[in-house]
mmCIF file of C-alpha atoms and ligand atoms in Angstrom:
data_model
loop_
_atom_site.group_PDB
_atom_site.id
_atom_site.type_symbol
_atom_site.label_atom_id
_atom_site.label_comp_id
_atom_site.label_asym_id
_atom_site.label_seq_id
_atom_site.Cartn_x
_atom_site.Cartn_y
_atom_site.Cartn_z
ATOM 1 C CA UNK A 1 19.245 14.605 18.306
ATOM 2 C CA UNK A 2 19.508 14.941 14.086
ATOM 3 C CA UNK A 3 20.097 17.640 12.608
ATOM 4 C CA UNK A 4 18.252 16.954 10.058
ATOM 5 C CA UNK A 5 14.960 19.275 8.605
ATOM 6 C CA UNK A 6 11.679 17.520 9.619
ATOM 7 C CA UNK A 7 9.720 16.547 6.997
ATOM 8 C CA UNK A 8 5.725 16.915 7.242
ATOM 9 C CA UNK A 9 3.864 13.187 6.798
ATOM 10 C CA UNK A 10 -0.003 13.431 6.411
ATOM 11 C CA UNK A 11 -1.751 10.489 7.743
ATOM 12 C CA UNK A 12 -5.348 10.069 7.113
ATOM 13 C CA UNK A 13 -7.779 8.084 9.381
ATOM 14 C CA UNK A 14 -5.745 8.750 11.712
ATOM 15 C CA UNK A 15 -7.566 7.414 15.190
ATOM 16 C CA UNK A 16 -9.020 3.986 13.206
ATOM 17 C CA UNK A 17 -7.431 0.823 13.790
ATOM 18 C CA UNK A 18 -4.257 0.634 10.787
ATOM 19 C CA UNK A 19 -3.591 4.494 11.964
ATOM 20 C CA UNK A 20 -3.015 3.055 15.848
ATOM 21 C CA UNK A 21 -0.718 0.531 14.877
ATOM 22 C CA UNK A 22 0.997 3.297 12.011
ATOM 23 C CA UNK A 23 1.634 6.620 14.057
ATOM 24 C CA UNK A 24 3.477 5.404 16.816
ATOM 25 C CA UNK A 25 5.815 3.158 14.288
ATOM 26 C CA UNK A 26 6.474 6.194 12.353
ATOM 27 C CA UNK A 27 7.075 8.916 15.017
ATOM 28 C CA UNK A 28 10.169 6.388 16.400
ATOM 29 C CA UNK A 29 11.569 6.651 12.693
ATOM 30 C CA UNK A 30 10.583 3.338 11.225
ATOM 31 C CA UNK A 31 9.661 4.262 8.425
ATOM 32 C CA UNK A 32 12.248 7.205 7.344
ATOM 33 C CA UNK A 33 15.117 6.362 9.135
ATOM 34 C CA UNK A 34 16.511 6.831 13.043
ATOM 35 C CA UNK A 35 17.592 10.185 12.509
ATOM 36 C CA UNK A 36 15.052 11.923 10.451
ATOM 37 C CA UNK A 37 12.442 14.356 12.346
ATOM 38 C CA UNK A 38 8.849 14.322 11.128
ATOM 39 C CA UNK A 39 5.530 16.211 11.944
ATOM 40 C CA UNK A 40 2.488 14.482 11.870
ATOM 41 C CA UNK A 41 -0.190 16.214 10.190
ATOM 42 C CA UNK A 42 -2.831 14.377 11.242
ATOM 43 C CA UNK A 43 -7.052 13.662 9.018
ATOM 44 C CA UNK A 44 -10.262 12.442 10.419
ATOM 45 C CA UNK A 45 -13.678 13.270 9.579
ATOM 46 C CA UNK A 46 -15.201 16.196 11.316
ATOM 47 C CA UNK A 47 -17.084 14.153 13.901
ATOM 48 C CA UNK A 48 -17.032 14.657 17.415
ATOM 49 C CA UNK A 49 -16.498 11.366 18.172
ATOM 50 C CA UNK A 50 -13.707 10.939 15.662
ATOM 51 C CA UNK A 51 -11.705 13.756 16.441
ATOM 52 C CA UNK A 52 -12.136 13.328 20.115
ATOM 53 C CA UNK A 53 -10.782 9.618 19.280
ATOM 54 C CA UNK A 54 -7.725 11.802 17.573
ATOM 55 C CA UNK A 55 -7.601 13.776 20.016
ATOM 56 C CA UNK A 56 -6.628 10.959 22.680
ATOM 57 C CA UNK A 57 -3.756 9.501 20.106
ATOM 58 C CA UNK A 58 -1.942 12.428 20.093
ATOM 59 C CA UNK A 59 -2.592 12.277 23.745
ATOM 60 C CA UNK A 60 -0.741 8.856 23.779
ATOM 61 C CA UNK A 61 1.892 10.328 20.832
ATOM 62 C CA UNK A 62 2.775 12.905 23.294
ATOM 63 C CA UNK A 63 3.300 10.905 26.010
ATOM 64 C CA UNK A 64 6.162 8.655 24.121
ATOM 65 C CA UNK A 65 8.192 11.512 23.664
ATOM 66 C CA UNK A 66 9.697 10.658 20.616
ATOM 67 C CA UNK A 67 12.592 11.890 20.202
ATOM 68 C CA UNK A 68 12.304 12.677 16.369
ATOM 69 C CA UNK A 69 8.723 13.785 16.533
ATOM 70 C CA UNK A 70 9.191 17.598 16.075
ATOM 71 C CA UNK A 71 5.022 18.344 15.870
ATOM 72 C CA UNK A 72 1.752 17.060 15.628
ATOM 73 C CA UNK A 73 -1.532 18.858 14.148
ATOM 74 C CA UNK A 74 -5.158 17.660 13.911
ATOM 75 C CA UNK A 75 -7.102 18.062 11.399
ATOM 76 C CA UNK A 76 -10.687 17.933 10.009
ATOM 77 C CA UNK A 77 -9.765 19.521 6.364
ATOM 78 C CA UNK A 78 -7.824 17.706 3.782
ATOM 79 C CA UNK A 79 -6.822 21.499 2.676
ATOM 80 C CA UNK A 80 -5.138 21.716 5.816
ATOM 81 C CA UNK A 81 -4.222 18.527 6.413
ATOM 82 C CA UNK A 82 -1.927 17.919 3.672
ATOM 83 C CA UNK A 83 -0.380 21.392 3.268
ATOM 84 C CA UNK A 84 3.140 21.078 2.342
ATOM 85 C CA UNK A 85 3.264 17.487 2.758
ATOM 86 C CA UNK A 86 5.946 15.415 1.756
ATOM 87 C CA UNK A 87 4.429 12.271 2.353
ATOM 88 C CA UNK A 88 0.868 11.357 2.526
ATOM 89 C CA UNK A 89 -0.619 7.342 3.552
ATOM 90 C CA UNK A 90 -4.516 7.909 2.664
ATOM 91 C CA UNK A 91 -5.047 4.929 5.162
ATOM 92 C CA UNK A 92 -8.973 6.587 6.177
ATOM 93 C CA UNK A 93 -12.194 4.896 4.485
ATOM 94 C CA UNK A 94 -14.666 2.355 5.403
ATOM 95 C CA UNK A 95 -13.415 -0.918 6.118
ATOM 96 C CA UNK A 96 -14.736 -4.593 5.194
ATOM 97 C CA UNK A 97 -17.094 -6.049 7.699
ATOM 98 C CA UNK A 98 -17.987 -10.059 7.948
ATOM 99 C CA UNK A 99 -19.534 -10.935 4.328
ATOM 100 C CA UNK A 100 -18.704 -7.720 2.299
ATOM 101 C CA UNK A 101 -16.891 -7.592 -0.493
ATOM 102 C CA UNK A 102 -14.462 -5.488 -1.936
ATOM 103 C CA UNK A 103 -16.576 -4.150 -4.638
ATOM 104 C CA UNK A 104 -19.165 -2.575 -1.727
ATOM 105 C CA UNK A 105 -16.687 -0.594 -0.747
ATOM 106 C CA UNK A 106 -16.276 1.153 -3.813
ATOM 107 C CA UNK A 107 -19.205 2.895 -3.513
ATOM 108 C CA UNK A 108 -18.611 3.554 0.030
ATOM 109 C CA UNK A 109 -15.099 5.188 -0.808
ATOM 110 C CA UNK A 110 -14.521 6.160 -4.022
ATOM 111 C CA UNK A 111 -15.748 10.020 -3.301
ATOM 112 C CA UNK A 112 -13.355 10.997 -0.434
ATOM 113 C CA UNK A 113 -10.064 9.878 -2.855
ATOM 114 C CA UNK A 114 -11.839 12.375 -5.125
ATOM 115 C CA UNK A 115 -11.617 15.696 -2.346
ATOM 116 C CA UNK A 116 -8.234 13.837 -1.285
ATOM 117 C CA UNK A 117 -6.751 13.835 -4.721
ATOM 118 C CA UNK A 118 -7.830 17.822 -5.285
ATOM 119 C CA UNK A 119 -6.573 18.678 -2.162
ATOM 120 C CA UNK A 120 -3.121 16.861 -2.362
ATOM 121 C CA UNK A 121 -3.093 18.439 -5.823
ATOM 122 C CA UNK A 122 -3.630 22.204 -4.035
ATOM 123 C CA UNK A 123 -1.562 22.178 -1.210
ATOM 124 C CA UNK A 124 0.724 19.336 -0.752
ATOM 125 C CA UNK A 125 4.484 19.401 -2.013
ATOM 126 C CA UNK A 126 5.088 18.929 -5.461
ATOM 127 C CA UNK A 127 7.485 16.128 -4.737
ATOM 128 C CA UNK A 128 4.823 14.442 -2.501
ATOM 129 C CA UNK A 129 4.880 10.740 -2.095
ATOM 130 C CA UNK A 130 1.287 9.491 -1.804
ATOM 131 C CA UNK A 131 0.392 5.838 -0.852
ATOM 132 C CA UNK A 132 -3.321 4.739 -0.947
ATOM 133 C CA UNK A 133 -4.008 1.886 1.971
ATOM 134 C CA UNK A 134 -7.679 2.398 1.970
ATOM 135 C CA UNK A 135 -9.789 -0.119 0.409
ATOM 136 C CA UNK A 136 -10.021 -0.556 -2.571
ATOM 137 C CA UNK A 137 -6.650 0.471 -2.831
ATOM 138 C CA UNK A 138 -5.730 0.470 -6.232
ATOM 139 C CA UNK A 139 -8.770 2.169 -7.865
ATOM 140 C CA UNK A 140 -8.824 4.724 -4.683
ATOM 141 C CA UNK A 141 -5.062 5.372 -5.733
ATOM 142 C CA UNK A 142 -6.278 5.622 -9.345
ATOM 143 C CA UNK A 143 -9.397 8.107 -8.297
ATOM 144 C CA UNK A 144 -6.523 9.993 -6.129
ATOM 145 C CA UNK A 145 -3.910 10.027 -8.905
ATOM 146 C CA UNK A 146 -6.810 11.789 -11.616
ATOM 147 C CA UNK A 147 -8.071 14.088 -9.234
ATOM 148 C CA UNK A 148 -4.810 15.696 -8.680
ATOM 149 C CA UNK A 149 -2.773 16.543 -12.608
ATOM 150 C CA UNK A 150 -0.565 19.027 -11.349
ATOM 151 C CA UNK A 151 1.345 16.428 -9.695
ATOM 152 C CA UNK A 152 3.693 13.491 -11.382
ATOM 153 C CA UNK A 153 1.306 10.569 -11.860
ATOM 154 C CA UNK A 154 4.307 8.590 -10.541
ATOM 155 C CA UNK A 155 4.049 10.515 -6.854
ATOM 156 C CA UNK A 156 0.861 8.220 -6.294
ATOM 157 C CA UNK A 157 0.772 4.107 -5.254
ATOM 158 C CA UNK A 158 -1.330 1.425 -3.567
ATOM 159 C CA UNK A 159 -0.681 -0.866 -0.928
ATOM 160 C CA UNK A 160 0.761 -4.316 -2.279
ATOM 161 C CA UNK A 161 2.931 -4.838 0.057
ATOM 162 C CA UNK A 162 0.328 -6.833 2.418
ATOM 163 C CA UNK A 163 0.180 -9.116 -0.162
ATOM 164 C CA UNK A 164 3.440 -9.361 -1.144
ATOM 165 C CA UNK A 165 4.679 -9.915 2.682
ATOM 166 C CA UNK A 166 2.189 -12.670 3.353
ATOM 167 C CA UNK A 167 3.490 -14.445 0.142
ATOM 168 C CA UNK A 168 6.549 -14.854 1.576
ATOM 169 C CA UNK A 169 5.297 -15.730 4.868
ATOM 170 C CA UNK A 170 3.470 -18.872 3.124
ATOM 171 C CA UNK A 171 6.666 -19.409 1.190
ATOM 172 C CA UNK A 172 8.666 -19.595 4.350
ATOM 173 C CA UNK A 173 6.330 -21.913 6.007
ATOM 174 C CA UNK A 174 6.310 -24.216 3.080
ATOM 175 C CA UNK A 175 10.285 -24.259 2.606
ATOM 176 C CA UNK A 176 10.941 -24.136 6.224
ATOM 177 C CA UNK A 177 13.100 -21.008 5.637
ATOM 178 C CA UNK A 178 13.714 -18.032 7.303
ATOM 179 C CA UNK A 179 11.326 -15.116 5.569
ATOM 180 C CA UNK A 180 13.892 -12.610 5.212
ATOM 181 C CA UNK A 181 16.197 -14.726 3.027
ATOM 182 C CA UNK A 182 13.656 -14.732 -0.105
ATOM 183 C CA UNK A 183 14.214 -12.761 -2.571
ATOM 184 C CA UNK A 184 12.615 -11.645 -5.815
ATOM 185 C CA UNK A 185 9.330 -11.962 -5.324
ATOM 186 C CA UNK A 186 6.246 -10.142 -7.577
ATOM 187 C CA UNK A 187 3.112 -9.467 -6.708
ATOM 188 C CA UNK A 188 1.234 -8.358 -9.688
ATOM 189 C CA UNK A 189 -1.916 -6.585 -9.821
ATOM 190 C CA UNK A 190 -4.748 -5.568 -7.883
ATOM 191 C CA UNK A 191 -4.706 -5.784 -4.194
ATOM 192 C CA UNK A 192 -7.453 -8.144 -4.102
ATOM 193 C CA UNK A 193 -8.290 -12.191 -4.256
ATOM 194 C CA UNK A 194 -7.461 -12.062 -7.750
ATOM 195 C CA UNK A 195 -3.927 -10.655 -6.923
ATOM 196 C CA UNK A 196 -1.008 -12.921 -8.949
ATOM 197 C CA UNK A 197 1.371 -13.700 -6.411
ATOM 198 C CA UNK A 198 4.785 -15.048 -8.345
ATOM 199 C CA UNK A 199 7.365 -17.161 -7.190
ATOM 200 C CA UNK A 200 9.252 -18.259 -10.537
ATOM 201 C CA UNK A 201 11.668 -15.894 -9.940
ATOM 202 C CA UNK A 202 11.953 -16.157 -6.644
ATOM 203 C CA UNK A 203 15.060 -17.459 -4.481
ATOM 204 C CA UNK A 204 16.435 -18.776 -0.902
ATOM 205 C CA UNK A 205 19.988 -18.414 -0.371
ATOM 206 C CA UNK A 206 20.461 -18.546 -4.138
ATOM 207 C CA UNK A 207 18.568 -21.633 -4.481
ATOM 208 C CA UNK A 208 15.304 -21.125 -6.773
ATOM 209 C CA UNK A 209 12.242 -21.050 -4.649
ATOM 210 C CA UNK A 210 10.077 -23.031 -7.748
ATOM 211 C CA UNK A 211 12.216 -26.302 -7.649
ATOM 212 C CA UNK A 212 12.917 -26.130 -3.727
ATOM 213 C CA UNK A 213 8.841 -26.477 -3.704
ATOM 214 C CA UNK A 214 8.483 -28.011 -7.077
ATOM 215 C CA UNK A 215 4.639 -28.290 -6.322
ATOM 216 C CA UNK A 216 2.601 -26.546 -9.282
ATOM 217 C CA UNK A 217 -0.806 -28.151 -7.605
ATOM 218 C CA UNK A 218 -0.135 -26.013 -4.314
ATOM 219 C CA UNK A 219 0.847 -22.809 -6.086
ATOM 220 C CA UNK A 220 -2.552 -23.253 -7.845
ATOM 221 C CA UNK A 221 -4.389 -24.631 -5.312
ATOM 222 C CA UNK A 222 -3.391 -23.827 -2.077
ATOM 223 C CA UNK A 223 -0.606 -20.752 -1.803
ATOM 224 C CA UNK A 224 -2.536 -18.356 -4.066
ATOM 225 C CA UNK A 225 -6.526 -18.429 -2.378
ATOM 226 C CA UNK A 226 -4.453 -18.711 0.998
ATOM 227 C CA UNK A 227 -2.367 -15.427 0.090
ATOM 228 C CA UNK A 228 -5.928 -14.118 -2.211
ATOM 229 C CA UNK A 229 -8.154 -14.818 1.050
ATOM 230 C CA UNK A 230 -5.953 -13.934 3.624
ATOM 231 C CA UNK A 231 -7.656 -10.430 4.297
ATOM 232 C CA UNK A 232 -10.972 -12.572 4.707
ATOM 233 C CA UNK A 233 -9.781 -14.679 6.959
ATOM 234 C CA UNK A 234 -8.678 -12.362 9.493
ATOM 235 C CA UNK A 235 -12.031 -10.441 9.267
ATOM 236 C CA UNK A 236 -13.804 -13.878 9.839
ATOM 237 C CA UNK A 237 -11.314 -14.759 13.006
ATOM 238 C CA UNK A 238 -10.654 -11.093 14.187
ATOM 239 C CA UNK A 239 -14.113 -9.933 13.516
ATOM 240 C CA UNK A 240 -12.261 -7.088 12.303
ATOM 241 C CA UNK A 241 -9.879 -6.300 9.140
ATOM 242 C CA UNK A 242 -6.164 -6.885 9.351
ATOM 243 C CA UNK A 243 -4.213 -3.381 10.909
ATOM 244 C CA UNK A 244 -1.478 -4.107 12.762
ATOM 245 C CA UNK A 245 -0.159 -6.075 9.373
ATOM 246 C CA UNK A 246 -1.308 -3.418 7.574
ATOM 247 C CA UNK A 247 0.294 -1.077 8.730
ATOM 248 C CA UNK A 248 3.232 -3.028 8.974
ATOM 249 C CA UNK A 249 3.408 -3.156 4.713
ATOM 250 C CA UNK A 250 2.861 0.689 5.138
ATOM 251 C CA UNK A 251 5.618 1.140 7.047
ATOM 252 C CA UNK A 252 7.487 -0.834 4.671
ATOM 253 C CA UNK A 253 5.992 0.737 1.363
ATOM 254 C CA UNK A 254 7.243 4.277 2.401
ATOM 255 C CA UNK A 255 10.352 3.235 4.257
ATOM 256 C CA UNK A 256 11.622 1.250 0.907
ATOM 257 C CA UNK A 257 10.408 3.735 -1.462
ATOM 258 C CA UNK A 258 12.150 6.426 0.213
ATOM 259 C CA UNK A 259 15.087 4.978 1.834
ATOM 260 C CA UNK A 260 15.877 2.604 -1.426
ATOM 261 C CA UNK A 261 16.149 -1.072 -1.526
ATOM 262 C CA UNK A 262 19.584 -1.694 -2.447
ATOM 263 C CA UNK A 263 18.785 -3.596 -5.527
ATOM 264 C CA UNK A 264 16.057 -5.831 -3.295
ATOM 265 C CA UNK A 265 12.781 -6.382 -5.473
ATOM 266 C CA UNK A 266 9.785 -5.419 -3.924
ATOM 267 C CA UNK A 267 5.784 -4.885 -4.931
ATOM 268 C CA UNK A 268 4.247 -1.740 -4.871
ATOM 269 C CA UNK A 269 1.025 -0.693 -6.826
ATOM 270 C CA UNK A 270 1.913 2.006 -9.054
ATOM 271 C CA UNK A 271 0.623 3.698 -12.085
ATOM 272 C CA UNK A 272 1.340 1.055 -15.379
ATOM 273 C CA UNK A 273 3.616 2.868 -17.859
ATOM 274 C CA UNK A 274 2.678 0.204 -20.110
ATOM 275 C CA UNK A 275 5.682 -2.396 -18.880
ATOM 276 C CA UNK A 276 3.698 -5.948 -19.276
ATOM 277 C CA UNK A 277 1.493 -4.933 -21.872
ATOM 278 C CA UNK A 278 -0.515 -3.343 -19.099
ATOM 279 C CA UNK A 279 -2.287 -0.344 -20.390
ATOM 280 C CA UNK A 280 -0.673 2.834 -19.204
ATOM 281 C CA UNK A 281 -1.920 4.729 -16.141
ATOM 282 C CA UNK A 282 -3.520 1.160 -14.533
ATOM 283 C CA UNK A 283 -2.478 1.186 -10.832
ATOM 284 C CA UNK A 284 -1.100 -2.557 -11.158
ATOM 285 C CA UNK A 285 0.915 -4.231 -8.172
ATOM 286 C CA UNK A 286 4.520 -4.681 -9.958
ATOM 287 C CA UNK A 287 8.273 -6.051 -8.649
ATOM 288 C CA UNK A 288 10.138 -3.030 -8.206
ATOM 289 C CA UNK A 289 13.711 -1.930 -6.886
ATOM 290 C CA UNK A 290 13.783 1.394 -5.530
ATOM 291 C CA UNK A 291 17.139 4.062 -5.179
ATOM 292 C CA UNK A 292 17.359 7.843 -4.662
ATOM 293 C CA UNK A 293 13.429 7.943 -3.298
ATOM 294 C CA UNK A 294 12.332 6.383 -7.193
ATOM 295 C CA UNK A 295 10.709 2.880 -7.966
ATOM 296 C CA UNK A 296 11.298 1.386 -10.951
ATOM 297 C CA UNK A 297 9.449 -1.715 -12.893
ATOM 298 C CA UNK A 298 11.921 -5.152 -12.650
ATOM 299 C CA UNK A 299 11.672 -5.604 -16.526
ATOM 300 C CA UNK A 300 12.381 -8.502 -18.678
ATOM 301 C CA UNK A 301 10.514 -11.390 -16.911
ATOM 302 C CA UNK A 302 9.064 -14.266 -18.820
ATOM 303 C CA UNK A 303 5.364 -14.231 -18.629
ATOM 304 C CA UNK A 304 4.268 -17.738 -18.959
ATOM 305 C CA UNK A 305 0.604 -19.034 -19.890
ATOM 306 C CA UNK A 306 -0.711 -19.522 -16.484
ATOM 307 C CA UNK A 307 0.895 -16.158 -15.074
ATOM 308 C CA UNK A 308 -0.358 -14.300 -18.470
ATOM 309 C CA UNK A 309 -4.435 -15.668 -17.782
ATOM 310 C CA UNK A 310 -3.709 -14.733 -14.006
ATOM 311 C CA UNK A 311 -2.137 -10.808 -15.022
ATOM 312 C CA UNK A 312 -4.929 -10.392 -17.352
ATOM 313 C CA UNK A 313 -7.990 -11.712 -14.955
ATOM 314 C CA UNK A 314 -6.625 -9.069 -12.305
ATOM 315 C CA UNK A 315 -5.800 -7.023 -14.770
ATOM 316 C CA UNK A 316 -9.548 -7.184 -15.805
ATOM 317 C CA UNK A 317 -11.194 -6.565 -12.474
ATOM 318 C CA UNK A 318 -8.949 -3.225 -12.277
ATOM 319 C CA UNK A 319 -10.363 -2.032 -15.593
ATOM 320 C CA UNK A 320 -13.589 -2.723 -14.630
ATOM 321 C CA UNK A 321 -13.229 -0.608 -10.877
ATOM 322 C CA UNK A 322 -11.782 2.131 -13.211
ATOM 323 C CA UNK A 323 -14.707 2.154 -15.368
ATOM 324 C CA UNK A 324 -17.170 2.078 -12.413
ATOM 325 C CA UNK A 325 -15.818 5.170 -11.153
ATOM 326 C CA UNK A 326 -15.489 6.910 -14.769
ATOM 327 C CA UNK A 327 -17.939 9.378 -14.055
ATOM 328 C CA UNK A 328 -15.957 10.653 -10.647
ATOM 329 C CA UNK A 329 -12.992 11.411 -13.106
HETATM 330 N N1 LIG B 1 -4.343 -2.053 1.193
HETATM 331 C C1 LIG B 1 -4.326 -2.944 2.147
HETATM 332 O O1 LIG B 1 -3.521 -3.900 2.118
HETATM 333 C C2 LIG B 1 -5.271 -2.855 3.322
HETATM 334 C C3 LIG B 1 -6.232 -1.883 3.376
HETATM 335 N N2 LIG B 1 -7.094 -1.781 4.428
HETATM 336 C C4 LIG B 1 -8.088 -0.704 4.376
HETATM 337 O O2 LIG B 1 -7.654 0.410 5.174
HETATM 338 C C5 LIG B 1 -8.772 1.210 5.510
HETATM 339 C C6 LIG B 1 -8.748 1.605 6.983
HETATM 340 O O3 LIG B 1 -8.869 0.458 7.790
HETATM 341 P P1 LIG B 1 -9.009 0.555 9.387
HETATM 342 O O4 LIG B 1 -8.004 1.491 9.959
HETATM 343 O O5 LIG B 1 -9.054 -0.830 9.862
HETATM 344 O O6 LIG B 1 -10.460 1.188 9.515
HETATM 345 P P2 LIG B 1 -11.109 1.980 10.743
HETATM 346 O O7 LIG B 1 -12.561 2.074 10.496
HETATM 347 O O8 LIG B 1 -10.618 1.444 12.052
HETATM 348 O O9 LIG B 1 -10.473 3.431 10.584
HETATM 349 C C7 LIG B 1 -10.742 4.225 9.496
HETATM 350 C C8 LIG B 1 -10.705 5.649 9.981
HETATM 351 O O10 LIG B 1 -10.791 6.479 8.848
HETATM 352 C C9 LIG B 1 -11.579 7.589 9.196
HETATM 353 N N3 LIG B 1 -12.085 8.189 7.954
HETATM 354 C C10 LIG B 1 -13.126 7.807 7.189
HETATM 355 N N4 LIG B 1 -13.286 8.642 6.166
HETATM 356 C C11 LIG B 1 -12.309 9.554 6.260
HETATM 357 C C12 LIG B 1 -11.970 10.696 5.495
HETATM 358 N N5 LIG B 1 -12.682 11.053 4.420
HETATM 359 N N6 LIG B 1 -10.902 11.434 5.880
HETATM 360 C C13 LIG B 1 -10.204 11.099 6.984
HETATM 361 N N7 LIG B 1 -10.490 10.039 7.756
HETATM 362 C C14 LIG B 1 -11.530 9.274 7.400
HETATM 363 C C15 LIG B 1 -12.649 7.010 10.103
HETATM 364 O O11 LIG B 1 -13.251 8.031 10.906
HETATM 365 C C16 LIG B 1 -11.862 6.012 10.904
HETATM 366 O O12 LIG B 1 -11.356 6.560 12.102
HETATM 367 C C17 LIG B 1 -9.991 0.391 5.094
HETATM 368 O O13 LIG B 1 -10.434 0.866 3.839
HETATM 369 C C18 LIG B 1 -9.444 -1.010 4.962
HETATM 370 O O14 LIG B 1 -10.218 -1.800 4.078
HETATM 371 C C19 LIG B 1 -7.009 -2.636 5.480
HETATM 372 C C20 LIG B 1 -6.063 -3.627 5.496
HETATM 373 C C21 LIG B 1 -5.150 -3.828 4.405
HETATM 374 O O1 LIG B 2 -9.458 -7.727 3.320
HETATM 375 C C1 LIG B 2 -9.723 -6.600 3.757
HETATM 376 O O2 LIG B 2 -10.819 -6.029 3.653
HETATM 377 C C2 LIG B 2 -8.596 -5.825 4.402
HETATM 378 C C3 LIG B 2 -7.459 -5.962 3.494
HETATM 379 O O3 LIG B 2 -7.362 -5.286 2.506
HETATM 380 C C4 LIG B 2 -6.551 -7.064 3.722
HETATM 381 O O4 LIG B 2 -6.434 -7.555 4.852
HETATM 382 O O5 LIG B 2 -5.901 -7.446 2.753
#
């Protein structure tokens, strides 16, 4: 047993497919650490079928008796939901079917990070660390992020870590390495094909990952649409979108932001303050380090020709989503 205060984590979709593989990781303390208690405070639409669906995983929570689970609410109210929370993963929205493309689902989404946003900004803890997994992420955690000003602009991120994980996983492949002995990777930008996933920095063992591969032609050509198209390609085998990966990065996301990575870069989407010539308030994926439950931006890298034309082509498509939902704002 810890003696340690619970702390309250709102999860939203909470009986789709990422939220199955999420609850049960987070309830064991995989995500804020084997001796910290947590209650679940639990969103889904108010739909029978949806909180019925709810109603059965929290059958299935119960019946793992967790040790550092200490409660577990249902809810159908974002007002509710997300009172006093300390940490919030707004995983709930429509997913991508076969043949749709990220920009459908802006439409689709866009409102519920609106009433998300206001109700986080009413109710939640001041100190709340929000992370946006539903698609698309970035602009949802933008929407979220404007739709609540009475909290720190910093409290609120999107999911890069999906990308940033499977960029190592093709890196390992490649080298033949293991995947947890790479090191400074970056993930800039959006999560979305046009994401710039960067290995210059990157090492093995202290060995630089650019001249073990020393293969420009398949970091053009082959690692970034593999790592860009990955999400598509597990809709077209799966017939459904990556979650137990996804939730995975989630885990990670929160664990590392909260927990600190002891100096370890990592990618997290978070709002620009202008580091990279990237206009202030963009939710861009950047390398980060995080200590004491705060990210901060890796500064000082070199931004050559080819990375500059790939920051400022994701870097465009952002923009863009941000103007298309202007009129939410
Ligand atoms: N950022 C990333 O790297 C990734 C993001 N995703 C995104 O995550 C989202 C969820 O994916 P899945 O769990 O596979 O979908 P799913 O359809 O299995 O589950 C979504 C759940 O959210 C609920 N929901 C919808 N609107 C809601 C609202 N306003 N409040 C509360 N709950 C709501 C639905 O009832 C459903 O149970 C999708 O938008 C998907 O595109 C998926 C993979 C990776
Ligand atoms: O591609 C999708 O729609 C789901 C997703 O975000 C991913 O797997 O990266």
């Amino acid at each position: 047993m810890s003696n340690k205060k619970p702390v309250r984590v709102a999860v939203t979709g909470a009986a789709g497919q990422i939220g199955y593989a999420l609850l049960f990781r987070i309830a064991s303390g995989e995500m804020l650490g084997k001796d910290q208690p947590v209650i679940l405070q639990l969103l889904e639409i108010p739909d029978e079928k949806a909180q019925n669906a709810l109603k059965g995983v929290i059958m299935e929570l119960e019946d793992c008796a967790f040790p550092l689970l200490a409660g577990i609410e249902a809810h159908s109210d974002p007002m509710t939901a997300f009172k006093d929370t300390d940490y919030a993963l707004l995983v709930g929205a429509r997913p991508r079917g076969p043949g749709m493309e990220r920009a459908d689902l802006l439409a689709a989404n866009a409102q519920i990070f609106t009433v998300q946003g206001k109700a986080l900004n009413a109710v939640a803890s001041r100190n709340v660390k929000v992370l946006v997994v539903g698609n698309p992420a970035n602009t949802n955690a933008y929407i979220a992020m404007k739709s609540a000003p009475d909290l720190p602009a910093k409290n609120f991120t999107a999911m890069l870590r999906l990308d940033h994980n499977r960029a190592a996983s093709q890196i390992a492949a490649k080298t033949g390495k293991a995947v947890g002995s790479i090191e400074k990777l970056a993930v800039w930008g959006n999560h979305s094909p046009t994401m710039y996933a960067d290995y210059r920095f990157a090492t093995i063992d202290g060995q630089g990952v650019k001249a073990l591969i020393n293969d420009e032609e398949w970091n053009r050509n082959t690692f970034l649409p593999t790592v860009g198209k990955r999400g598509a390609a597990i809709i077209a085998a799966r017939g459904l979108s990556s979650a137990a990966s996804a939730a995975n990065a989630a885990i990670d996301h929160m664990r590392d932001w909260a927990l600190g990575t002891n100096g370890k870069w990592v990618t997290m989407g978070i709002p620009s303050d202008g580091s990279y010539g990237i206009p202030k308030e963009v939710m861009f994926g950047y390398p980060v380090t995080c200590e004491g439950g705060e990210y901060k931006i890796v500064q000082g890298l070199e931004i050559d020709a080819f990375s500059q034309e790939c920051i400022n082509k994701t870097l465009k498509e952002l923009t863009d989503e941000q103007d298309g939902v202007k009129h939410l704002l």
